[in-house]
Amino acid sequence: MEVKQVLHMNGGLGDTSYANNSLLQRKVISMTKPITEEAITELYISMNAPKNLCMAELGCSSGPNTMVVATELVKMVLKLCRTLGQQPPEFQIHLNDLNGNDFNSIFQVHLPMFQLELQDHETSRGRVSPCFVSAVPGSFYGRLFPSRTLHFIHSSYSLMWLSKIPKEVELLNKDNIYMASASPRQVIDAYYNQFRTDFSTFLRCRSEEVVSGGRMVLTILGRKSEDACSKDCCYLWELLALALKQMVAEGVIEEEKLQSFNIPQYTPSPTEVRKEVEKEGSFSIDHLETLEIPWAACGKGHYPAGAEDRYYDVGSCMRSVVEPLLVQHFGASTMDPLFDKYSKILCHRMANGEEAKFVSVTVSMTRI
Ligand SMILES: C[S@@+](CC[C@H](N)C(=O)[O-])C[C@H]1O[C@@H](n2cnc3c(N)ncnc32)[C@H](O)[C@@H]1O
């Protein structure tokens, strides 16, 4: 089964939905706002009072984060127009994700909120700009838009997902579910090669779609270290593998099932991102930086200092992201006990003084 057929975040608005468990990703988006703001400002000024602006959010998922960047981008451009005394452009916003994404919730819940927010923002300033929003389902590892039609692309926490699990990983990774210190060298190399293939395909497709001078800001879950198995990126998956192994020991999950499960992700270093952008050659890098955010940022922030409960939120965040992949492989009935064990392991490790972080790599680029 191809990744694009099964991968999506938990839909809807329930307790285990991505919509209700993506606070960490929203904090990352807000931490990268100055980079996005700089890119859209430079783009707008270089376009010399454009009549229309076409933007795309790739890997938009479904939840409050889906339209948060689009809202900010539109507001930033309107502010620029006011400052420069120019007529605002018409906006076209494309929301892309894989076919299994919960697009219904976007259009039923999040789009009306976006429209209301912009209306409030604009009517207080006396004008309303047309803003056309559409969904574009499909993999960003293929063409999504007509040639030379996009001015701005944004994507956050999506490009670490690979298009497939390499064969070597399926054959050799045994009880590991991701790159681990116990994984053979061939497994690490195969994951890295798959990232290089996927990311350069992504860049090639976008280079066809973005106008000359167009901008792209990508934030990818990554790592600081050049060691692909560093704790930065692998620890969360190692702890999930521990919970799965406990279920194998209890006879709930078959050993072969565990051995044939792997996470289709690669968390690159900034050097690896730079290398692929330079090799592909269609975009010049304006900014490349890493940022860190502690696991505890998943929490809603109202716990007493030192409370373990906030680590349950890391488990819930991970569940909202990875549950559809796990259900497809292990079945729905194993999910509650699995995530109960996983959260307990997380709380135990963190209570013993370990403080882990998510690392993000953000790259801002211009189409040459
Ligand atoms: C962790 S969510 C991030 C969502 C949102 N950007 C945010 O920051 O909250 C990653 C999203 O990327 C999407 N995704 C993964 N691979 C993709 C692909 N090849 N093409 C399009 N979307 C993809 C997933 O379906 C998922 O909705």
CSV table of C-alpha atoms and ligand atoms in Angstrom, one decimal:
chain,number,residue,atom,x,y,z
A,1,MET,CA,0.0,0.0,0.0
A,2,GLU,CA,1.4,3.4,-1.0
A,3,VAL,CA,1.8,6.0,1.8
A,4,LYS,CA,-0.4,8.5,-0.1
A,5,GLN,CA,-3.3,6.1,0.2
A,6,VAL,CA,-3.2,5.7,4.0
A,7,LEU,CA,-1.5,8.8,5.4
A,8,HIS,CA,-3.7,11.6,6.9
A,9,MET,CA,-4.1,13.1,10.3
A,10,ASN,CA,-7.0,12.2,12.5
A,11,GLY,CA,-10.0,14.1,11.1
A,12,GLY,CA,-13.1,15.7,12.7
A,13,LEU,CA,-13.2,17.8,15.9
A,14,GLY,CA,-13.1,15.0,18.6
A,15,ASP,CA,-10.7,14.3,21.4
A,16,THR,CA,-8.2,12.5,19.3
A,17,SER,CA,-8.5,14.8,16.2
A,18,TYR,CA,-5.6,16.7,14.8
A,19,ALA,CA,-7.7,19.8,15.1
A,20,ASN,CA,-7.7,19.4,18.9
A,21,ASN,CA,-4.1,18.2,19.3
A,22,SER,CA,-1.9,20.4,17.1
A,23,LEU,CA,-1.0,23.2,19.4
A,24,LEU,CA,2.7,22.5,19.0
A,25,GLN,CA,2.5,22.8,15.3
A,26,ARG,CA,0.6,26.1,15.7
A,27,LYS,CA,3.4,27.4,18.0
A,28,VAL,CA,6.0,26.5,15.3
A,29,ILE,CA,4.0,28.4,12.7
A,30,SER,CA,3.9,31.4,14.9
A,31,MET,CA,7.7,31.2,15.7
A,32,THR,CA,8.4,31.3,11.9
A,33,LYS,CA,6.1,34.2,11.3
A,34,PRO,CA,8.9,36.8,10.9
A,35,ILE,CA,10.4,34.7,8.1
A,36,THR,CA,7.1,34.4,6.3
A,37,GLU,CA,6.4,38.1,6.8
A,38,GLU,CA,9.7,39.1,5.3
A,39,ALA,CA,9.2,36.8,2.3
A,40,ILE,CA,5.6,38.0,1.5
A,41,THR,CA,6.7,41.7,2.0
A,42,GLU,CA,9.6,41.3,-0.4
A,43,LEU,CA,7.5,39.4,-2.9
A,44,TYR,CA,4.7,42.0,-2.9
A,45,ILE,CA,7.1,44.9,-3.3
A,46,SER,CA,9.0,43.2,-6.1
A,47,MET,CA,5.7,42.5,-7.9
A,48,ASN,CA,4.9,46.3,-8.1
A,49,ALA,CA,1.2,46.5,-7.1
A,50,PRO,CA,0.0,43.1,-8.5
A,51,LYS,CA,-3.7,42.7,-9.4
A,52,ASN,CA,-3.8,39.2,-8.0
A,53,LEU,CA,-1.8,37.0,-5.7
A,54,CYS,CA,-1.9,33.3,-5.8
A,55,MET,CA,-0.8,31.3,-2.8
A,56,ALA,CA,-0.7,27.6,-1.8
A,57,GLU,CA,-0.6,25.9,1.6
A,58,LEU,CA,0.9,22.4,1.1
A,59,GLY,CA,0.1,19.7,3.6
A,60,CYS,CA,-2.6,21.9,5.1
A,61,SER,CA,-4.3,19.1,7.1
A,62,SER,CA,-7.6,20.0,8.9
A,63,GLY,CA,-7.9,22.1,12.0
A,64,PRO,CA,-7.2,25.6,13.2
A,65,ASN,CA,-3.7,25.6,11.7
A,66,THR,CA,-5.0,25.0,8.1
A,67,MET,CA,-5.7,28.6,7.3
A,68,VAL,CA,-3.7,30.4,10.0
A,69,VAL,CA,-0.8,31.3,7.6
A,70,ALA,CA,-3.2,32.3,4.7
A,71,THR,CA,-5.0,34.6,7.2
A,72,GLU,CA,-1.7,36.2,8.2
A,73,LEU,CA,-0.5,36.5,4.6
A,74,VAL,CA,-3.7,38.3,3.5
A,75,LYS,CA,-3.6,40.6,6.5
A,76,MET,CA,0.1,41.4,5.8
A,77,VAL,CA,-0.5,42.3,2.2
A,78,LEU,CA,-3.5,44.4,3.1
A,79,LYS,CA,-1.4,46.3,5.6
A,80,LEU,CA,1.3,46.8,3.0
A,81,CYS,CA,-1.3,48.1,0.5
A,82,ARG,CA,-2.5,50.6,3.0
A,83,THR,CA,1.0,51.8,3.8
A,84,LEU,CA,1.9,52.2,0.1
A,85,GLY,CA,-1.5,53.6,-0.8
A,86,GLN,CA,-2.2,50.8,-3.3
A,87,GLN,CA,-5.3,49.0,-4.4
A,88,PRO,CA,-5.4,45.5,-2.7
A,89,PRO,CA,-5.0,42.5,-5.1
A,90,GLU,CA,-7.5,39.7,-5.4
A,91,PHE,CA,-6.3,36.7,-3.5
A,92,GLN,CA,-6.4,33.1,-4.6
A,93,ILE,CA,-5.6,30.5,-1.9
A,94,HIS,CA,-5.1,26.8,-2.7
A,95,LEU,CA,-5.3,24.3,0.2
A,96,ASN,CA,-3.5,21.0,-0.6
A,97,ASP,CA,-3.2,17.7,1.2
A,98,LEU,CA,-3.5,14.0,0.4
A,99,ASN,CA,-6.9,12.6,-0.7
A,100,GLY,CA,-7.7,11.1,2.8
A,101,ASN,CA,-7.5,14.5,4.5
A,102,ASP,CA,-10.7,15.8,6.1
A,103,PHE,CA,-11.4,18.6,3.6
A,104,ASN,CA,-15.1,18.6,4.7
A,105,SER,CA,-14.2,20.0,8.2
A,106,ILE,CA,-12.1,22.7,6.5
A,107,PHE,CA,-15.0,23.9,4.4
A,108,GLN,CA,-17.6,23.5,7.1
A,109,VAL,CA,-15.8,24.9,10.1
A,110,HIS,CA,-12.4,26.6,9.3
A,111,LEU,CA,-13.2,28.4,6.1
A,112,PRO,CA,-16.2,30.2,7.5
A,113,MET,CA,-14.0,31.3,10.4
A,114,PHE,CA,-11.3,32.6,8.0
A,115,GLN,CA,-13.9,34.5,6.0
A,116,LEU,CA,-15.4,36.1,9.2
A,117,GLU,CA,-12.0,37.1,10.5
A,118,LEU,CA,-11.0,38.8,7.2
A,119,GLN,CA,-14.4,40.5,6.9
A,120,ASP,CA,-14.1,41.9,10.5
A,121,HIS,CA,-10.5,42.9,9.8
A,122,GLU,CA,-11.4,44.7,6.5
A,123,THR,CA,-14.8,46.2,7.2
A,124,SER,CA,-13.1,48.1,10.1
A,125,ARG,CA,-10.9,49.6,7.4
A,126,GLY,CA,-13.7,50.1,4.9
A,127,ARG,CA,-13.0,47.6,2.0
A,128,VAL,CA,-13.3,44.0,1.2
A,129,SER,CA,-10.9,42.1,-1.1
A,130,PRO,CA,-12.1,39.1,-3.0
A,131,CYS,CA,-10.4,35.9,-1.7
A,132,PHE,CA,-11.0,32.7,-3.6
A,133,VAL,CA,-10.3,29.5,-1.7
A,134,SER,CA,-10.0,26.1,-3.2
A,135,ALA,CA,-8.9,22.6,-2.3
A,136,VAL,CA,-6.3,20.7,-4.3
A,137,PRO,CA,-6.1,17.1,-3.2
A,138,GLY,CA,-3.1,15.1,-4.2
A,139,SER,CA,0.6,14.4,-3.4
A,140,PHE,CA,3.0,17.3,-3.4
A,141,TYR,CA,5.5,14.8,-4.8
A,142,GLY,CA,3.8,15.3,-8.2
A,143,ARG,CA,2.5,18.4,-10.1
A,144,LEU,CA,-0.5,20.1,-8.4
A,145,PHE,CA,-0.9,23.4,-10.3
A,146,PRO,CA,-0.6,24.8,-13.8
A,147,SER,CA,2.8,26.1,-15.0
A,148,ARG,CA,3.9,29.4,-13.6
A,149,THR,CA,0.8,30.3,-11.7
A,150,LEU,CA,1.8,30.5,-8.0
A,151,HIS,CA,3.4,33.5,-6.3
A,152,PHE,CA,3.8,32.1,-2.8
A,153,ILE,CA,4.0,28.6,-1.3
A,154,HIS,CA,4.0,27.8,2.4
A,155,SER,CA,4.3,24.4,4.1
A,156,SER,CA,4.8,23.5,7.7
A,157,TYR,CA,5.5,20.1,9.3
A,158,SER,CA,4.6,18.2,6.1
A,159,LEU,CA,7.8,17.6,4.0
A,160,MET,CA,9.4,15.1,6.5
A,161,TRP,CA,6.7,12.6,5.3
A,162,LEU,CA,8.2,10.4,2.6
A,163,SER,CA,6.3,9.1,-0.4
A,164,LYS,CA,7.2,5.5,0.5
A,165,ILE,CA,9.1,3.2,2.8
A,166,PRO,CA,12.3,2.0,1.0
A,167,LYS,CA,12.6,-1.8,0.4
A,168,GLU,CA,15.8,-2.0,2.5
A,169,VAL,CA,14.0,-0.6,5.5
A,170,GLU,CA,11.1,-3.1,5.2
A,171,LEU,CA,13.6,-6.0,5.0
A,172,LEU,CA,16.3,-5.0,7.5
A,173,ASN,CA,14.8,-2.7,10.2
A,174,LYS,CA,13.4,-5.6,12.4
A,175,ASP,CA,11.9,-4.3,15.7
A,176,ASN,CA,12.7,-0.7,15.0
A,177,ILE,CA,10.0,1.4,13.5
A,178,TYR,CA,12.2,4.3,12.4
A,179,MET,CA,15.9,5.1,12.2
A,180,ALA,CA,17.3,3.9,15.6
A,181,SER,CA,20.8,3.4,16.9
A,182,ALA,CA,20.2,-0.3,16.5
A,183,SER,CA,19.2,0.1,12.8
A,184,PRO,CA,21.7,-1.2,10.2
A,185,ARG,CA,23.6,1.3,8.1
A,186,GLN,CA,21.7,0.3,5.0
A,187,VAL,CA,18.5,1.3,6.7
A,188,ILE,CA,19.8,4.8,7.5
A,189,ASP,CA,21.2,5.2,4.0
A,190,ALA,CA,17.9,4.0,2.4
A,191,TYR,CA,15.8,6.5,4.5
A,192,TYR,CA,18.2,9.4,3.5
A,193,ASN,CA,18.2,8.4,-0.2
A,194,GLN,CA,14.4,8.4,-0.2
A,195,PHE,CA,14.3,11.9,1.3
A,196,ARG,CA,16.7,13.1,-1.4
A,197,THR,CA,14.6,11.6,-4.2
A,198,ASP,CA,11.3,13.0,-2.7
A,199,PHE,CA,12.6,16.4,-1.8
A,200,SER,CA,14.2,17.0,-5.2
A,201,THR,CA,11.0,15.8,-6.9
A,202,PHE,CA,9.1,18.3,-4.8
A,203,LEU,CA,11.5,21.1,-5.8
A,204,ARG,CA,11.3,20.2,-9.5
A,205,CYS,CA,7.5,20.2,-9.5
A,206,ARG,CA,7.3,23.5,-7.6
A,207,SER,CA,9.9,25.1,-9.9
A,208,GLU,CA,7.4,24.5,-12.8
A,209,GLU,CA,4.5,26.0,-10.9
A,210,VAL,CA,6.1,29.1,-9.2
A,211,VAL,CA,6.6,32.3,-11.2
A,212,SER,CA,10.0,33.8,-11.5
A,213,GLY,CA,10.7,35.8,-8.3
A,214,GLY,CA,8.0,33.8,-6.5
A,215,ARG,CA,8.7,32.7,-2.9
A,216,MET,CA,8.5,29.5,-0.9
A,217,VAL,CA,8.8,29.1,2.9
A,218,LEU,CA,9.1,25.5,4.1
A,219,THR,CA,9.3,24.3,7.7
A,220,ILE,CA,10.3,20.7,8.1
A,221,LEU,CA,10.5,18.6,11.3
A,222,GLY,CA,14.2,18.0,11.4
A,223,ARG,CA,17.4,17.8,13.4
A,224,LYS,CA,20.4,19.9,14.3
A,225,SER,CA,23.0,17.1,14.3
A,226,GLU,CA,24.4,15.5,11.2
A,227,ASP,CA,23.7,12.1,12.9
A,228,ALA,CA,20.5,10.8,11.3
A,229,CYS,CA,19.8,8.7,14.5
A,230,SER,CA,20.3,11.6,16.9
A,231,LYS,CA,17.9,11.9,19.8
A,232,ASP,CA,16.5,15.1,18.3
A,233,CYS,CA,14.3,13.2,15.9
A,234,CYS,CA,14.3,9.5,16.7
A,235,TYR,CA,13.5,9.4,20.4
A,236,LEU,CA,9.7,9.8,20.1
A,237,TRP,CA,9.6,6.9,17.7
A,238,GLU,CA,11.9,4.7,19.9
A,239,LEU,CA,9.4,5.2,22.8
A,240,LEU,CA,6.5,4.3,20.5
A,241,ALA,CA,8.4,1.1,19.5
A,242,LEU,CA,8.8,0.3,23.2
A,243,ALA,CA,5.0,0.5,23.7
A,244,LEU,CA,4.5,-1.8,20.6
A,245,LYS,CA,7.1,-4.3,22.0
A,246,GLN,CA,5.2,-4.4,25.3
A,247,MET,CA,2.1,-5.4,23.3
A,248,VAL,CA,4.0,-8.1,21.4
A,249,ALA,CA,5.2,-9.4,24.8
A,250,GLU,CA,1.6,-9.5,26.0
A,251,GLY,CA,0.6,-11.4,22.9
A,252,VAL,CA,-1.7,-8.6,21.7
A,253,ILE,CA,0.4,-7.8,18.6
A,254,GLU,CA,2.2,-10.4,16.5
A,255,GLU,CA,6.0,-10.1,16.3
A,256,GLU,CA,5.9,-10.2,12.4
A,257,LYS,CA,3.4,-7.4,12.4
A,258,LEU,CA,5.8,-5.2,14.4
A,259,GLN,CA,8.7,-6.2,12.2
A,260,SER,CA,6.9,-5.1,9.0
A,261,PHE,CA,5.9,-1.7,10.4
A,262,ASN,CA,8.0,1.4,9.7
A,263,ILE,CA,7.4,5.2,9.8
A,264,PRO,CA,7.6,6.9,6.4
A,265,GLN,CA,9.4,9.9,7.7
A,266,TYR,CA,12.9,11.5,7.4
A,267,THR,CA,13.9,14.4,9.6
A,268,PRO,CA,16.7,16.2,7.7
A,269,SER,CA,19.5,18.5,9.0
A,270,PRO,CA,19.8,22.0,7.6
A,271,THR,CA,22.9,20.9,5.6
A,272,GLU,CA,20.9,18.1,3.9
A,273,VAL,CA,18.1,20.6,3.0
A,274,ARG,CA,20.6,23.1,1.6
A,275,LYS,CA,22.3,20.4,-0.5
A,276,GLU,CA,19.1,19.3,-2.3
A,277,VAL,CA,18.0,22.9,-2.9
A,278,GLU,CA,21.4,23.8,-4.4
A,279,LYS,CA,21.6,20.6,-6.4
A,280,GLU,CA,18.1,21.1,-8.0
A,281,GLY,CA,19.1,24.7,-8.8
A,282,SER,CA,15.7,26.4,-9.4
A,283,PHE,CA,15.5,28.3,-6.1
A,284,SER,CA,18.0,30.5,-4.3
A,285,ILE,CA,18.0,30.3,-0.5
A,286,ASP,CA,17.2,33.5,1.4
A,287,HIS,CA,17.2,32.1,4.9
A,288,LEU,CA,17.9,28.7,6.4
A,289,GLU,CA,17.6,28.2,10.1
A,290,THR,CA,16.7,25.8,12.9
A,291,LEU,CA,14.5,26.3,15.9
A,292,GLU,CA,13.7,24.2,18.9
A,293,ILE,CA,10.6,23.8,20.9
A,294,PRO,CA,10.3,21.5,24.0
A,295,TRP,CA,7.9,18.6,24.0
A,296,ALA,CA,6.1,20.2,26.9
A,297,ALA,CA,4.9,22.9,24.4
A,298,CYS,CA,2.3,20.3,23.2
A,299,GLY,CA,0.5,20.9,26.5
A,300,LYS,CA,-2.2,23.5,26.9
A,301,GLY,CA,0.0,25.2,29.5
A,302,HIS,CA,-2.2,25.1,32.6
A,303,TYR,CA,-0.5,22.5,34.6
A,304,PRO,CA,1.3,23.1,37.9
A,305,ALA,CA,5.1,23.2,37.5
A,306,GLY,CA,6.5,19.7,37.2
A,307,ALA,CA,3.1,18.1,36.5
A,308,GLU,CA,3.4,14.9,34.5
A,309,ASP,CA,0.1,15.4,32.8
A,310,ARG,CA,1.5,17.6,30.2
A,311,TYR,CA,3.4,14.7,28.7
A,312,TYR,CA,0.1,13.0,28.1
A,313,ASP,CA,-0.4,15.8,25.6
A,314,VAL,CA,2.7,14.7,23.7
A,315,GLY,CA,1.1,11.3,23.4
A,316,SER,CA,-2.2,12.8,22.2
A,317,CYS,CA,-0.4,15.0,19.7
A,318,MET,CA,1.4,11.9,18.3
A,319,ARG,CA,-1.8,9.9,18.2
A,320,SER,CA,-3.6,12.5,16.2
A,321,VAL,CA,-0.7,12.4,13.6
A,322,VAL,CA,0.1,8.7,13.4
A,323,GLU,CA,-3.1,6.8,14.3
A,324,PRO,CA,-4.4,6.3,10.7
A,325,LEU,CA,-1.1,4.6,9.7
A,326,LEU,CA,-1.1,2.4,12.8
A,327,VAL,CA,-4.8,1.4,12.4
A,328,GLN,CA,-4.2,0.4,8.9
A,329,HIS,CA,-1.4,-2.0,10.0
A,330,PHE,CA,-2.4,-3.2,13.5
A,331,GLY,CA,-6.1,-2.6,13.6
A,332,ALA,CA,-8.3,-0.1,15.5
A,333,SER,CA,-8.8,-2.2,18.6
A,334,THR,CA,-5.1,-1.9,19.6
A,335,MET,CA,-5.1,1.9,19.6
A,336,ASP,CA,-6.4,2.8,23.1
A,337,PRO,CA,-4.1,0.3,24.9
A,338,LEU,CA,-1.1,1.3,22.7
A,339,PHE,CA,-1.5,5.0,23.4
A,340,ASP,CA,-2.1,4.4,27.1
A,341,LYS,CA,1.2,2.6,27.3
A,342,TYR,CA,3.0,5.2,25.1
A,343,SER,CA,1.8,8.1,27.3
A,344,LYS,CA,2.9,6.3,30.5
A,345,ILE,CA,6.3,5.7,29.0
A,346,LEU,CA,6.6,9.4,28.0
A,347,CYS,CA,5.5,10.5,31.4
A,348,HIS,CA,7.9,8.1,33.2
A,349,ARG,CA,10.9,9.2,31.0
A,350,MET,CA,10.1,12.9,31.4
A,351,ALA,CA,9.5,12.6,35.1
A,352,ASN,CA,13.0,11.3,35.4
A,353,GLY,CA,14.5,14.6,34.3
A,354,GLU,CA,14.7,14.0,30.5
A,355,GLU,CA,13.7,17.1,28.5
A,356,ALA,CA,13.4,16.5,24.8
A,357,LYS,CA,12.8,18.9,22.0
A,358,PHE,CA,11.3,19.1,18.6
A,359,VAL,CA,13.7,20.6,16.1
A,360,SER,CA,12.4,22.4,12.9
A,361,VAL,CA,14.4,23.4,9.8
A,362,THR,CA,12.9,26.4,8.1
A,363,VAL,CA,14.0,27.4,4.6
A,364,SER,CA,12.9,30.5,2.7
A,365,MET,CA,13.6,30.6,-1.0
A,366,THR,CA,13.1,32.6,-4.2
A,367,ARG,CA,12.4,31.1,-7.6
A,368,ILE,CA,15.3,32.1,-9.9
B,1,LIG,C1,1.6,17.2,10.7
B,1,LIG,S1,0.5,17.7,9.5
B,1,LIG,C2,0.8,19.4,9.4
B,1,LIG,C3,-0.4,20.2,9.1
B,1,LIG,C4,-0.3,21.7,9.1
B,1,LIG,N1,0.6,22.2,8.1
B,1,LIG,C5,0.2,22.2,10.5
B,1,LIG,O1,1.3,22.8,10.5
B,1,LIG,O2,-0.5,22.0,11.5
B,1,LIG,C6,1.3,17.1,8.0
B,1,LIG,C7,0.3,17.1,6.8
B,1,LIG,O3,1.1,16.8,5.6
B,1,LIG,C8,0.3,16.0,4.8
B,1,LIG,N2,1.1,15.3,3.8
B,1,LIG,C9,2.1,14.4,4.0
B,1,LIG,N3,2.6,13.9,2.8
B,1,LIG,C10,2.0,14.6,1.8
B,1,LIG,C11,2.1,14.6,0.4
B,1,LIG,N4,2.9,13.8,-0.2
B,1,LIG,N5,1.3,15.5,-0.3
B,1,LIG,C12,0.4,16.3,0.4
B,1,LIG,N6,0.3,16.4,1.7
B,1,LIG,C13,1.0,15.5,2.5
B,1,LIG,C14,-0.4,15.0,5.8
B,1,LIG,O4,-1.5,14.4,5.2
B,1,LIG,C15,-0.7,16.0,6.9
B,1,LIG,O5,-2.0,16.5,6.8
